[in-house]
């Protein structure tokens, strides 16, 4: 969770600078206020750390602690996925190679991008493979990816990891900063909500079932009993940007839409969403019809009132 991550960074800054946590948090909030809130808490924490002369160079960090903009970071993890190297041409026209892998530890997971042919060789020879533990030295964070160039190192290690976090990670983001296909955790207001839309799916393959005569037909499974599903379109606003968002069937109860067969109640519940602030975890996709970015809501959380107090110091 990003908030825990933030807390950990604040704690580290406090320890290294001998300044109490509360004061570090005040400095971070002041920095954010000065920048009109256009910087994330983690980003502001880094600026404050830099101003205090603190860096995390050459310190071994848990994956969750790796933040955009960090340089010279060391970490380790278990390889959860590997992708074959791709050839490309540099701007000068020189041939280059790049390979991606994912590593995970108990706190999080991250995409690692290898730009160095010696590092890539370790993947090609199988010295580093899925399930191996690796140590990374001198990597640089580019957005939420860890990039390794010719001054970085990746090598097999004997470290063992317990249960690693291999699932999707949603990192706290401002809507303004989210890129296509990125997973993000956004705290935003619902500024518009539309009437829920209904459709039917085939219970076997989950694909859309077409209404025909009195029943439903699946392209693959023929006549089927259509299963009623719903989706809800909303517009989110977090103060930096607005974005169209869509929540599908299984996420609707988290938004307070409880009974899909009670239309009247449903429309009242969707009205009640207007102006509500919540935390949305999801992915940004390009809407095929309009070619505009759209936030696919995967899970929703209530804004924790206690957390609010901590964040704003009331
Ligand atoms: Zn089907």
Coordinates of C-alpha atoms and ligand atoms in Angstrom, one line a residue:
X1 CA 0.0 0.0 0.0
X2 CA 1.3 3.4 -1.0
X3 CA 0.4 5.1 2.3
X4 CA 2.5 2.6 4.2
X5 CA 5.3 3.2 1.7
X6 CA 5.1 6.9 2.3
X7 CA 5.2 6.4 6.0
X8 CA 8.3 4.3 5.6
X9 CA 10.0 7.0 3.6
X10 CA 9.1 9.6 6.1
X11 CA 10.5 7.4 8.9
X12 CA 13.8 7.0 7.0
X13 CA 14.1 10.7 6.4
X14 CA 13.4 11.3 10.1
X15 CA 16.0 8.8 11.2
X16 CA 18.7 10.0 8.9
X17 CA 18.1 13.7 9.7
X18 CA 17.4 13.3 13.4
X19 CA 14.3 15.4 12.8
X20 CA 11.0 14.2 14.4
X21 CA 8.5 12.5 12.0
X22 CA 5.9 15.1 12.7
X23 CA 8.2 17.9 11.6
X24 CA 9.2 16.0 8.4
X25 CA 5.5 15.6 7.6
X26 CA 4.9 19.3 8.2
X27 CA 7.8 20.1 5.8
X28 CA 6.3 17.7 3.2
X29 CA 2.9 19.3 3.5
X30 CA 4.4 22.7 3.2
X31 CA 6.3 21.7 0.1
X32 CA 3.1 20.3 -1.4
X33 CA 1.2 23.5 -0.6
X34 CA 3.9 25.6 -2.1
X35 CA 3.6 23.5 -5.3
X36 CA -0.2 23.8 -5.2
X37 CA -0.6 20.1 -4.5
X38 CA 0.7 19.3 -8.0
X39 CA 3.2 16.9 -6.6
X40 CA 2.5 13.6 -4.9
X41 CA 3.3 13.1 -1.2
X42 CA 6.1 10.7 -2.2
X43 CA 7.5 13.2 -4.6
X44 CA 7.4 16.0 -2.0
X45 CA 9.1 13.7 0.5
X46 CA 11.9 13.2 -1.9
X47 CA 12.3 17.0 -2.5
X48 CA 12.4 17.5 1.3
X49 CA 14.9 14.7 1.7
X50 CA 17.1 16.3 -1.0
X51 CA 16.9 19.7 0.7
X52 CA 18.0 18.1 3.9
X53 CA 21.0 16.6 2.1
X54 CA 19.6 13.1 2.4
X55 CA 19.7 10.5 -0.3
X56 CA 19.1 6.8 -0.5
X57 CA 22.1 6.1 -2.7
X58 CA 23.6 2.7 -2.2
X59 CA 21.1 1.8 0.4
X60 CA 19.2 -1.5 -0.1
X61 CA 15.6 -0.8 -0.5
X62 CA 12.5 -2.9 -0.5
X63 CA 10.6 -2.8 -3.8
X64 CA 7.8 -0.8 -2.3
X65 CA 10.2 1.9 -1.2
X66 CA 11.5 2.5 -4.8
X67 CA 10.0 5.8 -5.9
X68 CA 10.0 7.6 -9.2
X69 CA 13.1 9.8 -9.6
X70 CA 15.3 7.7 -7.3
X71 CA 18.8 7.0 -8.6
X72 CA 21.6 4.6 -7.6
X73 CA 19.2 2.3 -5.9
X74 CA 19.9 -1.2 -4.7
X75 CA 17.3 -3.8 -4.3
X76 CA 16.6 -7.5 -4.6
X77 CA 13.8 -9.8 -5.5
X78 CA 12.5 -13.0 -7.1
X79 CA 12.0 -13.1 -10.8
X80 CA 8.3 -13.5 -11.5
X81 CA 8.3 -13.0 -15.3
X82 CA 10.9 -12.7 -18.1
X83 CA 10.4 -11.4 -21.6
X84 CA 12.7 -12.1 -24.6
X85 CA 15.1 -9.3 -25.5
X86 CA 14.1 -7.0 -28.3
X87 CA 16.4 -5.3 -30.8
X88 CA 16.1 -1.6 -31.5
X89 CA 18.1 1.2 -33.1
X90 CA 19.3 4.1 -31.1
X91 CA 18.8 7.7 -32.3
X92 CA 22.2 7.5 -33.9
X93 CA 21.2 4.3 -35.7
X94 CA 23.3 2.0 -33.6
X95 CA 21.9 -1.4 -32.8
X96 CA 20.7 -1.8 -29.2
X97 CA 19.0 -4.5 -27.1
X98 CA 16.5 -4.2 -24.3
X99 CA 14.9 -6.8 -22.1
X100 CA 12.2 -6.7 -19.4
X101 CA 11.6 -8.7 -16.4
X102 CA 9.5 -8.5 -13.3
X103 CA 10.9 -9.0 -9.8
X104 CA 8.9 -9.2 -6.5
X105 CA 9.6 -9.3 -2.8
X106 CA 7.2 -9.4 0.2
X107 CA 6.3 -5.7 -0.2
X108 CA 5.6 -5.2 -3.9
X109 CA 6.7 -6.0 -7.5
X110 CA 8.3 -3.9 -10.2
X111 CA 9.2 -4.0 -13.9
X112 CA 13.0 -4.0 -14.4
X113 CA 14.3 -2.8 -17.8
X114 CA 17.8 -4.0 -18.9
X115 CA 19.7 -1.9 -21.4
X116 CA 23.1 -3.6 -21.0
X117 CA 24.0 -6.5 -23.3
X118 CA 26.0 -8.2 -20.5
X119 CA 23.0 -8.1 -18.2
X120 CA 20.7 -9.4 -21.0
X121 CA 23.2 -12.3 -21.6
X122 CA 22.4 -13.5 -18.1
X123 CA 18.8 -14.0 -19.2
X124 CA 19.7 -15.5 -22.5
X125 CA 22.1 -18.1 -20.9
X126 CA 19.5 -18.9 -18.2
X127 CA 21.7 -17.8 -15.4
X128 CA 18.7 -15.6 -14.4
X129 CA 15.4 -17.3 -15.0
X130 CA 11.9 -17.3 -13.6
X131 CA 12.0 -18.2 -10.0
X132 CA 15.6 -17.0 -9.5
X133 CA 16.6 -14.5 -6.8
X134 CA 18.5 -11.5 -8.1
X135 CA 20.4 -8.6 -6.6
X136 CA 20.3 -5.3 -8.3
X137 CA 22.9 -2.6 -7.8
X138 CA 22.9 1.0 -9.0
X139 CA 19.5 1.1 -10.8
X140 CA 17.6 4.2 -11.7
X141 CA 13.8 4.7 -11.4
X142 CA 12.1 6.0 -14.5
X143 CA 8.5 6.5 -13.5
X144 CA 7.6 3.3 -11.9
X145 CA 10.1 1.1 -13.6
X146 CA 13.6 0.2 -12.5
X147 CA 16.1 0.8 -15.4
X148 CA 19.6 -0.8 -15.5
X149 CA 22.2 0.7 -17.7
X150 CA 25.9 -0.1 -18.2
X151 CA 26.8 1.2 -14.7
X152 CA 24.2 -1.0 -13.1
X153 CA 24.5 -4.6 -12.1
X154 CA 22.1 -7.5 -11.9
X155 CA 23.3 -10.9 -10.6
X156 CA 21.9 -14.1 -9.2
X157 CA 21.7 -14.2 -5.4
X158 CA 21.1 -16.8 -2.7
X159 CA 18.5 -14.6 -0.9
X160 CA 15.3 -16.5 -0.3
X161 CA 11.9 -14.8 -0.4
X162 CA 8.8 -15.9 1.4
X163 CA 5.5 -15.1 -0.1
X164 CA 6.1 -12.5 -2.7
X165 CA 3.6 -9.9 -3.9
X166 CA 3.0 -10.9 -7.5
X167 CA -0.4 -9.3 -8.1
X168 CA -1.1 -5.9 -9.7
X169 CA 0.3 -3.0 -7.7
X170 CA -1.6 0.2 -7.7
X171 CA 0.7 3.2 -7.0
X172 CA -0.7 6.5 -5.8
X173 CA -1.0 8.9 -8.7
X174 CA -2.5 12.2 -9.7
X175 CA -4.8 11.9 -12.7
X176 CA -2.7 14.4 -14.5
X177 CA 0.3 12.0 -14.3
X178 CA -1.3 8.7 -15.3
X179 CA -0.2 7.2 -18.6
X180 CA -2.0 4.7 -20.7
X181 CA -2.0 1.1 -19.5
X182 CA -0.6 2.2 -16.1
X183 CA -2.1 0.9 -12.9
X184 CA -2.9 3.7 -10.4
X185 CA -4.4 4.5 -7.1
X186 CA -6.3 7.7 -7.3
X187 CA -8.1 9.6 -4.6
X188 CA -10.8 11.6 -6.4
X189 CA -14.3 13.0 -6.3
X190 CA -17.1 11.6 -8.5
X191 CA -18.3 14.7 -10.3
X192 CA -20.7 13.0 -12.7
X193 CA -22.5 9.7 -12.7
X194 CA -24.5 8.3 -15.5
X195 CA -27.4 5.8 -15.5
X196 CA -26.1 2.2 -15.2
X197 CA -26.1 0.3 -18.5
X198 CA -27.2 -3.3 -18.6
X199 CA -26.1 -6.2 -20.9
X200 CA -26.1 -10.0 -21.0
X201 CA -23.3 -12.4 -21.1
X202 CA -23.0 -16.1 -21.8
X203 CA -22.6 -18.0 -18.5
X204 CA -19.9 -20.3 -20.0
X205 CA -17.5 -17.9 -21.9
X206 CA -18.5 -14.6 -20.3
X207 CA -18.7 -13.0 -23.7
X208 CA -21.6 -10.8 -24.7
X209 CA -24.9 -12.7 -25.5
X210 CA -27.2 -11.3 -28.1
X211 CA -30.9 -11.1 -27.3
X212 CA -32.8 -13.1 -29.9
X213 CA -36.5 -13.8 -29.8
X214 CA -37.3 -14.7 -26.2
X215 CA -33.7 -15.8 -25.2
X216 CA -30.0 -15.2 -25.7
X217 CA -27.5 -16.5 -28.2
X218 CA -23.8 -16.8 -27.7
X219 CA -21.7 -16.8 -30.9
X220 CA -19.8 -19.9 -29.6
X221 CA -22.3 -21.7 -27.3
X222 CA -25.6 -21.1 -29.2
X223 CA -28.8 -20.6 -27.2
X224 CA -27.8 -19.8 -23.6
X225 CA -29.4 -18.3 -20.5
X226 CA -28.2 -14.7 -20.6
X227 CA -26.6 -13.5 -17.4
X228 CA -27.5 -9.9 -16.5
X229 CA -24.5 -7.6 -16.0
X230 CA -24.2 -3.9 -15.4
X231 CA -21.7 -1.2 -15.8
X232 CA -21.5 2.4 -14.6
X233 CA -19.8 5.4 -16.2
X234 CA -18.7 8.2 -13.9
X235 CA -16.3 11.1 -14.2
X236 CA -13.6 11.5 -11.6
X237 CA -11.8 14.6 -10.6
X238 CA -8.8 14.7 -8.2
X239 CA -8.1 18.4 -8.6
X240 CA -5.4 17.9 -11.2
X241 CA -7.5 16.5 -14.0
X242 CA -10.8 14.9 -14.8
X243 CA -11.2 11.5 -16.4
X244 CA -14.0 9.3 -17.6
X245 CA -14.2 6.1 -15.6
X246 CA -16.1 2.9 -15.8
X247 CA -16.9 0.4 -13.1
X248 CA -18.0 -3.1 -14.2
X249 CA -20.5 -5.4 -12.5
X250 CA -18.4 -6.9 -9.7
X251 CA -17.1 -3.5 -8.6
X252 CA -20.6 -1.9 -8.4
X253 CA -21.3 -3.1 -4.8
X254 CA -18.1 -1.4 -3.7
X255 CA -19.6 1.8 -5.1
X256 CA -22.8 1.3 -3.1
X257 CA -24.9 0.0 -6.0
X258 CA -26.4 -3.0 -4.4
X259 CA -29.4 -4.4 -6.1
X260 CA -29.1 -4.6 -9.9
X261 CA -32.8 -5.6 -10.2
X262 CA -34.2 -2.7 -8.4
X263 CA -33.9 0.0 -11.0
X264 CA -35.4 2.8 -8.9
X265 CA -33.1 2.1 -6.0
X266 CA -30.2 1.8 -8.3
X267 CA -30.7 5.2 -9.9
X268 CA -31.1 6.7 -6.4
X269 CA -27.8 5.1 -5.3
X270 CA -26.0 6.4 -8.4
X271 CA -27.3 9.9 -7.7
X272 CA -25.9 9.5 -4.2
X273 CA -22.4 9.0 -5.6
X274 CA -22.3 12.6 -6.9
X275 CA -19.7 14.6 -5.0
X276 CA -18.4 11.6 -3.1
X277 CA -14.7 11.2 -2.6
X278 CA -13.2 7.8 -2.7
X279 CA -10.0 5.9 -3.5
X280 CA -10.0 4.2 -6.9
X281 CA -7.6 1.5 -8.0
X282 CA -7.6 0.8 -11.7
X283 CA -5.9 1.0 -15.1
X284 CA -6.1 3.6 -17.8
X285 CA -7.1 2.3 -21.2
X286 CA -7.9 4.0 -24.4
X287 CA -11.6 4.0 -25.1
X288 CA -11.9 2.3 -28.5
X289 CA -14.9 4.3 -29.6
X290 CA -13.8 7.8 -28.7
X291 CA -10.0 7.2 -28.6
X292 CA -9.9 9.0 -25.2
X293 CA -8.3 7.8 -22.0
X294 CA -10.6 6.0 -19.7
X295 CA -10.0 4.8 -16.1
X296 CA -11.1 1.2 -15.6
X297 CA -12.0 1.0 -11.9
X298 CA -11.0 -2.4 -10.4
X299 CA -11.5 -1.8 -6.7
X300 CA -12.9 1.0 -4.7
X301 CA -12.1 2.0 -1.1
X302 CA -13.7 4.5 1.2
X303 CA -11.5 7.4 2.2
X304 CA -10.4 6.6 5.7
X305 CA -11.3 9.6 7.9
X306 CA -8.4 8.9 10.3
X307 CA -6.0 9.0 7.4
X308 CA -7.4 12.3 6.3
X309 CA -6.6 13.8 9.7
X310 CA -3.1 12.6 9.5
X311 CA -2.6 13.9 6.0
X312 CA -4.0 17.3 6.6
X313 CA -2.9 17.7 10.2
X314 CA -6.3 18.9 11.5
Ligands
LIG1 ZN1 -20.4 -18.6 -24.7

